[in-house]
PDB file of C-alpha atoms in Angstrom:
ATOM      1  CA  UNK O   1     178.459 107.221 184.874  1.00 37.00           C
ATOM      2  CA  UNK O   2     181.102 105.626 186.380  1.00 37.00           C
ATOM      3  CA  UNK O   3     184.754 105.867 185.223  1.00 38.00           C
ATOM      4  CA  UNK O   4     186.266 102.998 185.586  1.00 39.00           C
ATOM      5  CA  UNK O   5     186.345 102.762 188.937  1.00 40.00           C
ATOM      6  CA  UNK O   6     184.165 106.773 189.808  1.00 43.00           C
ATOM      7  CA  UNK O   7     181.520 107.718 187.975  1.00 44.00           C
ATOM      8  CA  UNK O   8     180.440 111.370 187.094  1.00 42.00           C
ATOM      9  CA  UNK O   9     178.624 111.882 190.498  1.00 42.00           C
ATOM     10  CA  UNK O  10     181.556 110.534 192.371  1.00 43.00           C
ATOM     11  CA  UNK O  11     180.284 106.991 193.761  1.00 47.00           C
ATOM     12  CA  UNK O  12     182.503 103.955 192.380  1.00 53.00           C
ATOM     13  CA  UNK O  13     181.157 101.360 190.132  1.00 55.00           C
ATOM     14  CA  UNK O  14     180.984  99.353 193.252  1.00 58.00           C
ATOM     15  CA  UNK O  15     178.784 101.390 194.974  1.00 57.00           C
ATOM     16  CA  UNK O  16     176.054 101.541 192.261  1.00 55.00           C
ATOM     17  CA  UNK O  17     175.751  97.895 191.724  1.00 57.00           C
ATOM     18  CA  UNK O  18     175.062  97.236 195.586  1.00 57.00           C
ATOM     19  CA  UNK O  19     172.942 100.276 195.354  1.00 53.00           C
ATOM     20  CA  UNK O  20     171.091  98.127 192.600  1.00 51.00           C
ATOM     21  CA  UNK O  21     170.811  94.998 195.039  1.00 53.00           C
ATOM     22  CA  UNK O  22     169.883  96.973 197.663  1.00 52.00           C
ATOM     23  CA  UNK O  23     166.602  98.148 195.996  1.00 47.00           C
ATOM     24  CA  UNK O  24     166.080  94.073 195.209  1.00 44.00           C
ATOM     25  CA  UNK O  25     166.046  93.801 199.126  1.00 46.00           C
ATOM     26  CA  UNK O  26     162.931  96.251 199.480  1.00 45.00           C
ATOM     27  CA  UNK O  27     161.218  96.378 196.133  1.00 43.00           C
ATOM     28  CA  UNK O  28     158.796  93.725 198.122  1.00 42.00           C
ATOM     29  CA  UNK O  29     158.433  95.571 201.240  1.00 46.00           C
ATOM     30  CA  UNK O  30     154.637  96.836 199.789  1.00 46.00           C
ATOM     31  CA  UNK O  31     156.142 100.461 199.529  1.00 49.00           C
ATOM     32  CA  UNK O  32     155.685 101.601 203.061  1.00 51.00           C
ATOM     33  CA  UNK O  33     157.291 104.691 204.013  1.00 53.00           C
ATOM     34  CA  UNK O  34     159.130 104.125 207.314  1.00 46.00           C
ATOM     35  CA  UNK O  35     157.570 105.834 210.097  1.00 49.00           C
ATOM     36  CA  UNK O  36     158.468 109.796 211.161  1.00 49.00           C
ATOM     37  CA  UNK O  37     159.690 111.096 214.525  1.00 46.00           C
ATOM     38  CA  UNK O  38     156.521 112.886 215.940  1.00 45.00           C
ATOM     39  CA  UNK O  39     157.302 116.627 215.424  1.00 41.00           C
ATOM     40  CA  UNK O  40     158.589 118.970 218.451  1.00 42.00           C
ATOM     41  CA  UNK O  41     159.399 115.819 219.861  1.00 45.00           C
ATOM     42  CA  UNK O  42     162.646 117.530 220.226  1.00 41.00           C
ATOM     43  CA  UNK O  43     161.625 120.873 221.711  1.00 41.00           C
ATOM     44  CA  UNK O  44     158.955 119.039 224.406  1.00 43.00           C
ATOM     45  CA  UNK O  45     162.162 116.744 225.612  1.00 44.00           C
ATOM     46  CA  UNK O  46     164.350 120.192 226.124  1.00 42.00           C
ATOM     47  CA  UNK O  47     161.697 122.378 228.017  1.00 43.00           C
ATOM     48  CA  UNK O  48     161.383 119.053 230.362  1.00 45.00           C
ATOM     49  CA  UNK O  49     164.775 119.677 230.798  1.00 45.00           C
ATOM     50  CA  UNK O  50     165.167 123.148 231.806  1.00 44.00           C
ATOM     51  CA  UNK O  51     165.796 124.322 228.275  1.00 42.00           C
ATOM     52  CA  UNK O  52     168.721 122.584 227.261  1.00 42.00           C
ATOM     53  CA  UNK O  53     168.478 119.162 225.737  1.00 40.00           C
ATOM     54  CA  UNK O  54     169.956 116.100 227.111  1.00 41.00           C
ATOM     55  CA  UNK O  55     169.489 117.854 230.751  1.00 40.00           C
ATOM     56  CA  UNK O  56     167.858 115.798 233.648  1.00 38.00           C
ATOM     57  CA  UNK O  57     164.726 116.962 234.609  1.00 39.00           C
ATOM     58  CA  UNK O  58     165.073 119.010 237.955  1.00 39.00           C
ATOM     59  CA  UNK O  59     168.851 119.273 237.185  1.00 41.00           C
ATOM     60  CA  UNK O  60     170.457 122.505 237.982  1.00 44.00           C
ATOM     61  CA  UNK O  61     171.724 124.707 235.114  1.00 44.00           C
ATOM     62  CA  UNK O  62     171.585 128.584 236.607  1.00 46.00           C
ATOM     63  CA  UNK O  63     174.190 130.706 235.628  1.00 50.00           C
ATOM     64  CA  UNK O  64     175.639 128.272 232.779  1.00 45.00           C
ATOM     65  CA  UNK O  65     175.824 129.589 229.561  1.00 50.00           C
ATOM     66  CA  UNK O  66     173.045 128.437 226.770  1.00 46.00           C
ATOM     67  CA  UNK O  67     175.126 126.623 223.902  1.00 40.00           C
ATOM     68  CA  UNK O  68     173.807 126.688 220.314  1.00 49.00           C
ATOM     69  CA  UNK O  69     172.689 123.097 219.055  1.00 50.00           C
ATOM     70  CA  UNK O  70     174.820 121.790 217.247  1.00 43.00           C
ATOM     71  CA  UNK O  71     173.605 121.089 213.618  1.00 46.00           C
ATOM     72  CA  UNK O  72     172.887 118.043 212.752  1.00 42.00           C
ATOM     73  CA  UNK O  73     175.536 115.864 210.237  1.00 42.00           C
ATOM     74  CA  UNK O  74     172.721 114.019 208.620  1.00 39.00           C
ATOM     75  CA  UNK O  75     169.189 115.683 207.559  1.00 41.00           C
ATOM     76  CA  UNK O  76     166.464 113.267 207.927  1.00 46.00           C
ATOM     77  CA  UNK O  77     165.151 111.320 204.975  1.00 59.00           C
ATOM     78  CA  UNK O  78     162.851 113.273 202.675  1.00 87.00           C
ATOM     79  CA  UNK O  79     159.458 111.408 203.308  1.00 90.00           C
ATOM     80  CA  UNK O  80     158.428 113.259 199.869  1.00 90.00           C
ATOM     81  CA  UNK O  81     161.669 111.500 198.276  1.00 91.00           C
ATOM     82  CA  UNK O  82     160.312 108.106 199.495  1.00 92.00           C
ATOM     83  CA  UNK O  83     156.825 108.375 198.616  1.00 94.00           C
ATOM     84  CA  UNK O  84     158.176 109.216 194.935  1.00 93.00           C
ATOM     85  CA  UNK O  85     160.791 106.436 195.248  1.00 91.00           C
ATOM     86  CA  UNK O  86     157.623 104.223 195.874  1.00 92.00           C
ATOM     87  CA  UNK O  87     154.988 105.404 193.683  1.00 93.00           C
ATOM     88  CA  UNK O  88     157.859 105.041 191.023  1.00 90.00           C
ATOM     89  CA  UNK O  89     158.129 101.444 191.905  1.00 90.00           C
ATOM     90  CA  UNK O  90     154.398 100.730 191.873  1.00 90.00           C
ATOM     91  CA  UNK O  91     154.323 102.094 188.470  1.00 90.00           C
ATOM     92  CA  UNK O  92     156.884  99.728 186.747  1.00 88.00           C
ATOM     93  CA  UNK O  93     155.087  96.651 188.745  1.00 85.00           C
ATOM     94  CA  UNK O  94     151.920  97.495 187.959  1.00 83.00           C
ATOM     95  CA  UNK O  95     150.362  98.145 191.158  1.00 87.00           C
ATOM     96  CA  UNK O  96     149.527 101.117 190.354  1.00 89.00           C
ATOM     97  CA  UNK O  97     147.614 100.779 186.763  1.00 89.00           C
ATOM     98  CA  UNK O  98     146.885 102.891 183.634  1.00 89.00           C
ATOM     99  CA  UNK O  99     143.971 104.764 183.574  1.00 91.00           C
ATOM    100  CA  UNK O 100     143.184 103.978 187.790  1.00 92.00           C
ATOM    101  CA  UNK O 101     142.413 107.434 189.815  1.00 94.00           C
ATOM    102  CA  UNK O 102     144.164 108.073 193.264  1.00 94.00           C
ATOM    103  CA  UNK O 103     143.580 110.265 195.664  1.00 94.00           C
ATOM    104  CA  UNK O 104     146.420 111.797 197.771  1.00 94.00           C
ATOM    105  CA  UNK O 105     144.846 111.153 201.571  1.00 94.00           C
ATOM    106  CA  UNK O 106     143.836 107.231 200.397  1.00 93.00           C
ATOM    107  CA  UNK O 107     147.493 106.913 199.104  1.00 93.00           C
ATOM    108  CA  UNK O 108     148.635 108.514 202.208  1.00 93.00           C
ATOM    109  CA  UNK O 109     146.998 106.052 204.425  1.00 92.00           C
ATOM    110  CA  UNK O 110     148.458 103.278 202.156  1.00 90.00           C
ATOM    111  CA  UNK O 111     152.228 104.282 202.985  1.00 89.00           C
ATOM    112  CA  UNK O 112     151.706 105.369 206.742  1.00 91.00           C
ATOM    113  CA  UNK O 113     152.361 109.755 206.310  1.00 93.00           C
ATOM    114  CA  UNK O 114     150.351 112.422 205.514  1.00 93.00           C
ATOM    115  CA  UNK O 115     148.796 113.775 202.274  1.00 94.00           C
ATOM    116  CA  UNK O 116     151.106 116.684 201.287  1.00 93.00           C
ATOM    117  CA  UNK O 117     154.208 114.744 200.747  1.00 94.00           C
ATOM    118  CA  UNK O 118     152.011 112.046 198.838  1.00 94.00           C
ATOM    119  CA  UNK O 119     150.137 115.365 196.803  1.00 94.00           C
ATOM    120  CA  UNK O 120     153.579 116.583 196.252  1.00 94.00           C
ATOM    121  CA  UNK O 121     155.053 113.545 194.830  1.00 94.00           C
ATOM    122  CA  UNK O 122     152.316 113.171 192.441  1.00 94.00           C
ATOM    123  CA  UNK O 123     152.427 116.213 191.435  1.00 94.00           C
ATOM    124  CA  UNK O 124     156.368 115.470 190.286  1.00 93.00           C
ATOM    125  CA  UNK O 125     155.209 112.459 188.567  1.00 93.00           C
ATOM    126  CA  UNK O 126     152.223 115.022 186.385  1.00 93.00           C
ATOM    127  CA  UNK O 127     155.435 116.816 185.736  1.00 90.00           C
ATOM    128  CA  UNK O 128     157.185 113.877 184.289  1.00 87.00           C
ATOM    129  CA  UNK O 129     153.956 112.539 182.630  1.00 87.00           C
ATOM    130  CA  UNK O 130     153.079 109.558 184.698  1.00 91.00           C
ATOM    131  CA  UNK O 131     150.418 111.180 186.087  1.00 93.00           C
ATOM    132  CA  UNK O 132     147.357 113.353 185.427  1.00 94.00           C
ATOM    133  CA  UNK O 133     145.314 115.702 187.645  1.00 94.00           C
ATOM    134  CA  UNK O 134     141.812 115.093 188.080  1.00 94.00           C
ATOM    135  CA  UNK O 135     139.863 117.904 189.346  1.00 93.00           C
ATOM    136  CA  UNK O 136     138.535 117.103 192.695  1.00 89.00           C
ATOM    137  CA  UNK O 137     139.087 113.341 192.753  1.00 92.00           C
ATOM    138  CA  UNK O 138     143.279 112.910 193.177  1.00 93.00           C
ATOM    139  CA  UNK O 139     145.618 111.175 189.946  1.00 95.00           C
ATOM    140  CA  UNK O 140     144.682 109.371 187.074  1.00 94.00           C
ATOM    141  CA  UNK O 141     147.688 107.033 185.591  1.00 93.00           C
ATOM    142  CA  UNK O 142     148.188 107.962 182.731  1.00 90.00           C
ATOM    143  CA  UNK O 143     147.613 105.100 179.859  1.00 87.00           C
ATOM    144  CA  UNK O 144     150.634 104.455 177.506  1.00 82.00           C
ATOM    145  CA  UNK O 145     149.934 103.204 173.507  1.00 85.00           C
ATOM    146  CA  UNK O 146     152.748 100.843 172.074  1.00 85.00           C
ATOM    147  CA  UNK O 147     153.120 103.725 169.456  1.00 89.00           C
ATOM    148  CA  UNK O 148     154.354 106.066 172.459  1.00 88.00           C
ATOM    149  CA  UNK O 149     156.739 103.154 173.508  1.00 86.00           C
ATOM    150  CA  UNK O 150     157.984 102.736 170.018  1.00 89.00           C
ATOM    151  CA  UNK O 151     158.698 106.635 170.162  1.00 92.00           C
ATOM    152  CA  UNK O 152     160.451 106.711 173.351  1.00 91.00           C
ATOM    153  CA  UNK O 153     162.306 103.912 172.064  1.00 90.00           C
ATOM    154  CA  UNK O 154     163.674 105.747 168.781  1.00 92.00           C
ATOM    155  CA  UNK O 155     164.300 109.075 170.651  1.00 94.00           C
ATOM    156  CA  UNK O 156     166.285 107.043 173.158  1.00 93.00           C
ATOM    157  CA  UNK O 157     168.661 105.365 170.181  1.00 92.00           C
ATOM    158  CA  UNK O 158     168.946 108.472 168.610  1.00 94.00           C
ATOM    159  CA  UNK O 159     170.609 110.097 171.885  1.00 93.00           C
ATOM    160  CA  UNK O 160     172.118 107.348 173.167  1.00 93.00           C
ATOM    161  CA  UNK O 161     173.058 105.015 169.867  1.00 92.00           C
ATOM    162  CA  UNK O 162     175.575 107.564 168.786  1.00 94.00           C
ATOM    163  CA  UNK O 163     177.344 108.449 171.957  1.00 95.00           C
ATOM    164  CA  UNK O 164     178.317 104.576 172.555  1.00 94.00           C
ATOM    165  CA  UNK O 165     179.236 104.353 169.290  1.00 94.00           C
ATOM    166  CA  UNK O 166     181.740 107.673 169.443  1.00 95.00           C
ATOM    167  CA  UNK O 167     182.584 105.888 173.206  1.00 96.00           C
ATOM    168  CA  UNK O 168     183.409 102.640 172.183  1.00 95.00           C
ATOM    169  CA  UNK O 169     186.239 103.846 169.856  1.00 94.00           C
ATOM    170  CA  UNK O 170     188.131 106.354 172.196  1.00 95.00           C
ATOM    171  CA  UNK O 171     187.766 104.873 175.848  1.00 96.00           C
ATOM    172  CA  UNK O 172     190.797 102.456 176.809  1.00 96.00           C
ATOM    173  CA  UNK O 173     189.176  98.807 177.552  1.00 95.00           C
ATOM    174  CA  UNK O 174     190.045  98.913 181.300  1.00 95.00           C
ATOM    175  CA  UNK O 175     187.491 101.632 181.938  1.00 96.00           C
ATOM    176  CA  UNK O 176     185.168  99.459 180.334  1.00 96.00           C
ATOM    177  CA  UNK O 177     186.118  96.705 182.260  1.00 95.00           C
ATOM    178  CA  UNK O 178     185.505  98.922 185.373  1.00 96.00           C
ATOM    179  CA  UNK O 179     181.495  98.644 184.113  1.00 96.00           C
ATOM    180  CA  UNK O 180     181.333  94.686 184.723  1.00 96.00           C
ATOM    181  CA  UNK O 181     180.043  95.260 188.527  1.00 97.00           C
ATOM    182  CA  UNK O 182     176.914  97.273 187.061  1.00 97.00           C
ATOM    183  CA  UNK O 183     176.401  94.969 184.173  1.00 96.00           C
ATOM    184  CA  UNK O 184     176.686  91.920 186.826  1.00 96.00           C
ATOM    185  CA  UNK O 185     173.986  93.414 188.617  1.00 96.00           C
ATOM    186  CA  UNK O 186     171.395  93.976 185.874  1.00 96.00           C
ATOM    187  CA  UNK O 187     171.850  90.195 185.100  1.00 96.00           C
ATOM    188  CA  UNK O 188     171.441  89.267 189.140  1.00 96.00           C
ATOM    189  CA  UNK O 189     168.132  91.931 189.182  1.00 94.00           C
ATOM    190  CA  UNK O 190     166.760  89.864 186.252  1.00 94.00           C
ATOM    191  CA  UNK O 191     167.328  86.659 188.151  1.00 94.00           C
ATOM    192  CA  UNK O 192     165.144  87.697 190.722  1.00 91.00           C
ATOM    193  CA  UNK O 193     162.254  88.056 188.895  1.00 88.00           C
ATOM    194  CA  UNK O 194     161.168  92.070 189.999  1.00 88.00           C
ATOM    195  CA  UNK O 195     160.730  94.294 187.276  1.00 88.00           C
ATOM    196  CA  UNK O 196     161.065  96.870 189.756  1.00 89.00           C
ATOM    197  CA  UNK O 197     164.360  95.504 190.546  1.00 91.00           C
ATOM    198  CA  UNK O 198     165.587  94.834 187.452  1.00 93.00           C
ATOM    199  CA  UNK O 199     164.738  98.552 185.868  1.00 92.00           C
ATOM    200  CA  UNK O 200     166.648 100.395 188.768  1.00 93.00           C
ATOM    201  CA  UNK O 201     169.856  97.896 187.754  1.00 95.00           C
ATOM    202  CA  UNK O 202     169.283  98.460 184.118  1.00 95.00           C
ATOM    203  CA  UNK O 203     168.972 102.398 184.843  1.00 94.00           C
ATOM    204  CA  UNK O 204     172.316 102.364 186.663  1.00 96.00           C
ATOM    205  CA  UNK O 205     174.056 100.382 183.776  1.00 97.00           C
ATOM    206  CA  UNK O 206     173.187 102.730 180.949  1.00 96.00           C
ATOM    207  CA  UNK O 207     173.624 105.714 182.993  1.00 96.00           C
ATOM    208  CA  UNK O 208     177.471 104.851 183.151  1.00 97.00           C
ATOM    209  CA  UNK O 209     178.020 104.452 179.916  1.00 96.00           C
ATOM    210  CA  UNK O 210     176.815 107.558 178.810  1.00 96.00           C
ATOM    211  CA  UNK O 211     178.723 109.616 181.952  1.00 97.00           C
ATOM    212  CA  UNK O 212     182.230 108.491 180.141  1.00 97.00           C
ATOM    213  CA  UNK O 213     180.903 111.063 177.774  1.00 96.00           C
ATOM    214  CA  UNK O 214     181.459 113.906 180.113  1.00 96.00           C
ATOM    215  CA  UNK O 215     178.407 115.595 179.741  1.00 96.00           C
ATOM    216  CA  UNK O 216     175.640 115.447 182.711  1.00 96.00           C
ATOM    217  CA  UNK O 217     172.539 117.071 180.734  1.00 96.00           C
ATOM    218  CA  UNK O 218     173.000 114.158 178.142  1.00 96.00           C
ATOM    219  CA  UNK O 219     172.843 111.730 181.055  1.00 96.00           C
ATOM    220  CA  UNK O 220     170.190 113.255 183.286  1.00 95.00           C
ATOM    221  CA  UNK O 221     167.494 113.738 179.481  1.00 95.00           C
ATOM    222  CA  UNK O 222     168.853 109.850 178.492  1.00 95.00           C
ATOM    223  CA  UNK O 223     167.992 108.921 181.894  1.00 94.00           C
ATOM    224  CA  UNK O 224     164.383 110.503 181.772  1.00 91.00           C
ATOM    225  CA  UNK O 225     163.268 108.849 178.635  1.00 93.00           C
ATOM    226  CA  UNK O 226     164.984 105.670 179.936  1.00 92.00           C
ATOM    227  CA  UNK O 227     162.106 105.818 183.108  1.00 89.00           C
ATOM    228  CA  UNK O 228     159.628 107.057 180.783  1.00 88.00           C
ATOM    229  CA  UNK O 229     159.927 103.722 178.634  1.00 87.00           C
ATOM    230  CA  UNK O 230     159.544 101.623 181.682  1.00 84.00           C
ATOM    231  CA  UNK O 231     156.040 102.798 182.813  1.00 78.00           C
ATOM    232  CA  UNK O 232     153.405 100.095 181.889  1.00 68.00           C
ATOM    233  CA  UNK O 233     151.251 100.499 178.628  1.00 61.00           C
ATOM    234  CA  UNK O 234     147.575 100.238 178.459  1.00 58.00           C
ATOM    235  CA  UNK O 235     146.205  96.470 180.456  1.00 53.00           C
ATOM    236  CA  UNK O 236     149.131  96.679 182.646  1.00 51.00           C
ATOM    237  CA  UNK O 237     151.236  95.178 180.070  1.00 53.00           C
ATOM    238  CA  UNK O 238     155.482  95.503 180.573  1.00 54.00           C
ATOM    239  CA  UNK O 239     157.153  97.763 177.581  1.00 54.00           C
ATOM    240  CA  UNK O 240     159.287  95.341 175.663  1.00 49.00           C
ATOM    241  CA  UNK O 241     158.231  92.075 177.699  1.00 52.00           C
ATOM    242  CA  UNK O 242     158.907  91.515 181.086  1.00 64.00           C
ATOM    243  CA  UNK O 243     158.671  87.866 182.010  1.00 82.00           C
ATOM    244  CA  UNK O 244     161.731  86.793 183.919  1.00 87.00           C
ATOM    245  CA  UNK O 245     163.779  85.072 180.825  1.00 91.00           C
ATOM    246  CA  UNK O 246     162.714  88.317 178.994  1.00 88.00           C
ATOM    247  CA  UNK O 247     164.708  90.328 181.553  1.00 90.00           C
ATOM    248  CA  UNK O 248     167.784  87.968 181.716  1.00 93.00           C
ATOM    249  CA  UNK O 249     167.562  88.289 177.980  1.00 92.00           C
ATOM    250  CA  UNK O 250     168.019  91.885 178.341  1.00 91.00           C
ATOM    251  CA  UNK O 251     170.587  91.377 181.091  1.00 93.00           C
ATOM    252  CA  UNK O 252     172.856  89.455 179.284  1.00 94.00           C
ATOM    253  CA  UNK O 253     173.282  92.025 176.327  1.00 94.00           C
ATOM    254  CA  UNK O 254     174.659  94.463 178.745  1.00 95.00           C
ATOM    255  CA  UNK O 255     177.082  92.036 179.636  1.00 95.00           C
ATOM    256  CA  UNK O 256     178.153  90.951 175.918  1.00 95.00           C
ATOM    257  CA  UNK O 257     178.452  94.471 175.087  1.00 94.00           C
ATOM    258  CA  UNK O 258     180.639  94.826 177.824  1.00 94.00           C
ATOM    259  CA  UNK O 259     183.022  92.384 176.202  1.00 95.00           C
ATOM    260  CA  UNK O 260     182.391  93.679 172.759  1.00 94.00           C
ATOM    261  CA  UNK O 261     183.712  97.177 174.029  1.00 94.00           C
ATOM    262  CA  UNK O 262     186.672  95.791 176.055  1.00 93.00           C
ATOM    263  CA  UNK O 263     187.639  93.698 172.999  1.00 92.00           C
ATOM    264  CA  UNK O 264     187.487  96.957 170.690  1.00 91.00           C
ATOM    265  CA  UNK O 265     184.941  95.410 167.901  1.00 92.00           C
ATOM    266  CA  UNK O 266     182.915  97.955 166.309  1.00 91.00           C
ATOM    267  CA  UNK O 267     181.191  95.872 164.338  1.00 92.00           C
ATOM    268  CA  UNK O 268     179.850  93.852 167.501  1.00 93.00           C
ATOM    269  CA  UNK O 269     179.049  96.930 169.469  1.00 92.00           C
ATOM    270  CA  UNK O 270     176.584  98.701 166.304  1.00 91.00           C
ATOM    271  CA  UNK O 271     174.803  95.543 166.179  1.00 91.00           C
ATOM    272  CA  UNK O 272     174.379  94.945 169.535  1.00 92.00           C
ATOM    273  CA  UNK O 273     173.250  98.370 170.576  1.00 90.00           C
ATOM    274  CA  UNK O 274     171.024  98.254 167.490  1.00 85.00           C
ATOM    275  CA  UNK O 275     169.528  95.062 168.705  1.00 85.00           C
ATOM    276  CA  UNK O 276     169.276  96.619 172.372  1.00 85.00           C
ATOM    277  CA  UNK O 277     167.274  99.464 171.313  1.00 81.00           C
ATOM    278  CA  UNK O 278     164.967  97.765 169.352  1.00 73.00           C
ATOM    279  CA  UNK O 279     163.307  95.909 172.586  1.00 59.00           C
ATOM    280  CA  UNK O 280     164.472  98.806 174.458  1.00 54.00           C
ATOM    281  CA  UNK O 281     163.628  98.512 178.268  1.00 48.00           C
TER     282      UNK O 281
END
């Protein structure tokens, strides 16, 4: 959640609405997973040249001392982090729908890398319930009942309901006011018409209010259920709507909250978090 102007993992307000725009920029891009260096790449370029890297081949390095390599400042991209990122995405678009089966190596061919990162990603998702194993075939996507939505929905108000409500009467209105970037943003992701977009934005946005709590294991179990409620139900159908009004609906309630909160009235805030939560995204 952001503070103001930091939030509790230490990225500014700022930062977490242009993370939210950023994903608006690739939530088209058909979920490829940009392409890997070829392994011991590396290693074949350094015996070429004489065992130290960077060396010209048939250069002359006898008698000079072998340095270590240095580490490197930035580890490269998990390709099992981007495959999740993506299969994540297909679920709230639809692409990929309830009740289809999957296998890992046709999925892998779909986003350019092996199986294993693909078979490990789903396997995450089984964890989080998106996802079922299939003995012998790959994934089936799991299919949703408006019932389980409805549930996800109440569990969510009953975590979250009460800690806005504690929020909005002991934090000062300017750290409220340092929320409007992320609120912005939902309202921008709903303009665009991607439900992919426009749940990563929404995400963010609810996420921050809850880290003024203090307390990351309320955030990281609100933020679960919050993905949870976003997968499509049964037919491929969006939880709570999802045609682009629908979304700028949505949008625009984070945004009058906002000013609800920064104004101090508790009677606006309980009925507009009531009325949030009741077409809960």
């Amino acid at each position: 959640m952001k503070q103001g102007t930091q939030g509790s993992a230490g990225t500014t307000t700022g930062e977490a609405a242009a993370a939210a725009e950023a994903a608006a920029r690739t939530a088209g891009s058909r979920y490829r997973v940009p392409a890997q260096p070829a392994a011991g790449e590396a290693d074949r370029r350094r015996d070429a040249g004489g065992g130290r890297e960077g060396s010209v081949r048939g250069e002359h390095t006898h008698g000079e001392p072998v340095l270590p390599r240095p580490r490197p400042a930035v580890q490269r991209p998990s390709v099992r982090g981007q495959v999740l990122a993506a299969l994540r995405t297909a679920l709230v678009t639809g692409d990929l729908r309830p009740g289809e089966v999957h296998s890992a190596p046709v999925l892998a061919e779909r986003f350019g890398v092996s199986a294993t990162p693909v078979r490990e990603a789903m396997q995450q998702l089984a964890q989080e319930g998106a996802v079922e194993v299939v003995p012998n075939r790959g994934f089936r996507v799991v299919e949703r009942s408006a019932r389980e939505l409805a549930e996800l929905a109440e569990v969510r108000a009953l975590i979250e309901v009460p800690v806005m409500l504690r929020l909005a009467r002991t934090v000062p209105p300017e750290r409220w006011a340092g929320l409007r970037p992320l609120a912005e943003a939902t309202v921008r992701a709903a303009s665009s018409g991607c439900r992919a977009t426009y749940a990563e934005a929404d995400r963010a946005f609810h996420s921050a209010v809850l880290a003024l709590a203090g307390n990351q294991q309320l955030v990281g179990v609100a933020e679960e259920l919050h993905r949870r409620a976003q997968w499509p139900l049964v037919g491929g159908g969006a939880p709570g709507g999802g045609t682009r009004a629908e979304l700028i609906a949505d949008a625009h309630e984070h945004t009058a909250l906002l000013d609800a909160l920064i104004a101090g009235d508790l009677d606006v805030v309980r009925a507009l978090v009531g009325e949030h939560f009741n077409g809960a995204q």
